[in-house]
């Protein structure tokens, strides 16, 4: 796929009107596709939106754009996993990993309280790693990291090499976390899903890799979110531009 023309596919779906009119976010997806796979992949994103546990969409926007910029290959972050027995334990593991990236306890506590007030935000939130404050100014929209995917053959090799089971969440979250971590201003990422039936979350950074935690919330809970901790010197609009626009594909092992 790396040598062929690529198309960015973005989908977002909501219930109760479009997101920008106050609708509840149901589902989203960002992929890079060859022309050959485009229709099937777009259809599978629409299918995903209409079989989602968060609700029945009455708004869906599908955006397909040919990518003209050069595509960069990135090596996936190494994946590790901690099995916990409940959500409180999961939070402690996440805090410990975030501390390993250099964040202070005070910043982590502040950022978690910011996250709790932002559960309705449909994208990620950028946090100043020295204060714990939100600094993206994107309100309910947040940041959608786009133009990212695996080279299909490399994904298969990667699964085989690490003897991993196919997991669509991980397949999509690992390119995202790798893209975020590869920016020099990124310090750490923290994420858990807003889907009520998906309770695994992760902390990611160049230092700790992509560390999955088996339980970050109670089953049935529709709250979730994604935090990007950045250096205080970060030029936020260039950082967002990189996350939204620069095309990247994960290379295999
Ligand atoms: C999401 O799909 O909403 C985020 C999923 C994060 C966890 C992915 C994983 O299982 O590693
Ligand atoms: Mg979701």
XYZ file of N, CA, C and O and ligand atoms in Angstrom, residues 25-28 52 54 169 193-195, ligand 2:
41
model
N -22.055 12.297 20.379
C -21.137 11.531 19.540
C -21.421 10.036 19.685
O -21.526 9.521 20.796
N -21.547 9.334 18.561
C -21.772 7.886 18.586
C -20.510 7.149 18.172
O -20.008 6.286 18.885
N -19.949 7.504 17.012
C -18.839 6.709 16.488
C -18.005 7.543 15.520
O -18.507 8.475 14.894
N -16.740 7.162 15.399
C -15.872 7.851 14.445
C -14.818 6.893 13.930
O -14.667 5.778 14.432
N -23.650 0.605 16.571
C -22.861 1.022 17.726
C -23.685 1.047 19.002
O -24.850 1.409 18.983
N -23.363 3.073 21.447
C -23.608 4.396 22.017
C -24.909 5.014 21.502
O -25.349 6.039 22.011
N -9.717 -2.312 17.748
C -9.406 -1.119 18.570
C -7.918 -0.870 18.602
O -7.455 0.236 18.424
N -11.782 4.297 26.218
C -12.871 4.446 25.260
C -14.130 5.038 25.886
O -14.416 4.823 27.067
N -14.923 5.722 25.036
C -16.243 6.193 25.479
C -17.317 5.145 25.159
O -18.504 5.370 25.350
N -16.910 4.000 24.649
C -17.875 2.943 24.342
C -18.184 2.160 25.620
O -17.259 1.751 26.324
Mg -15.782 5.598 20.781
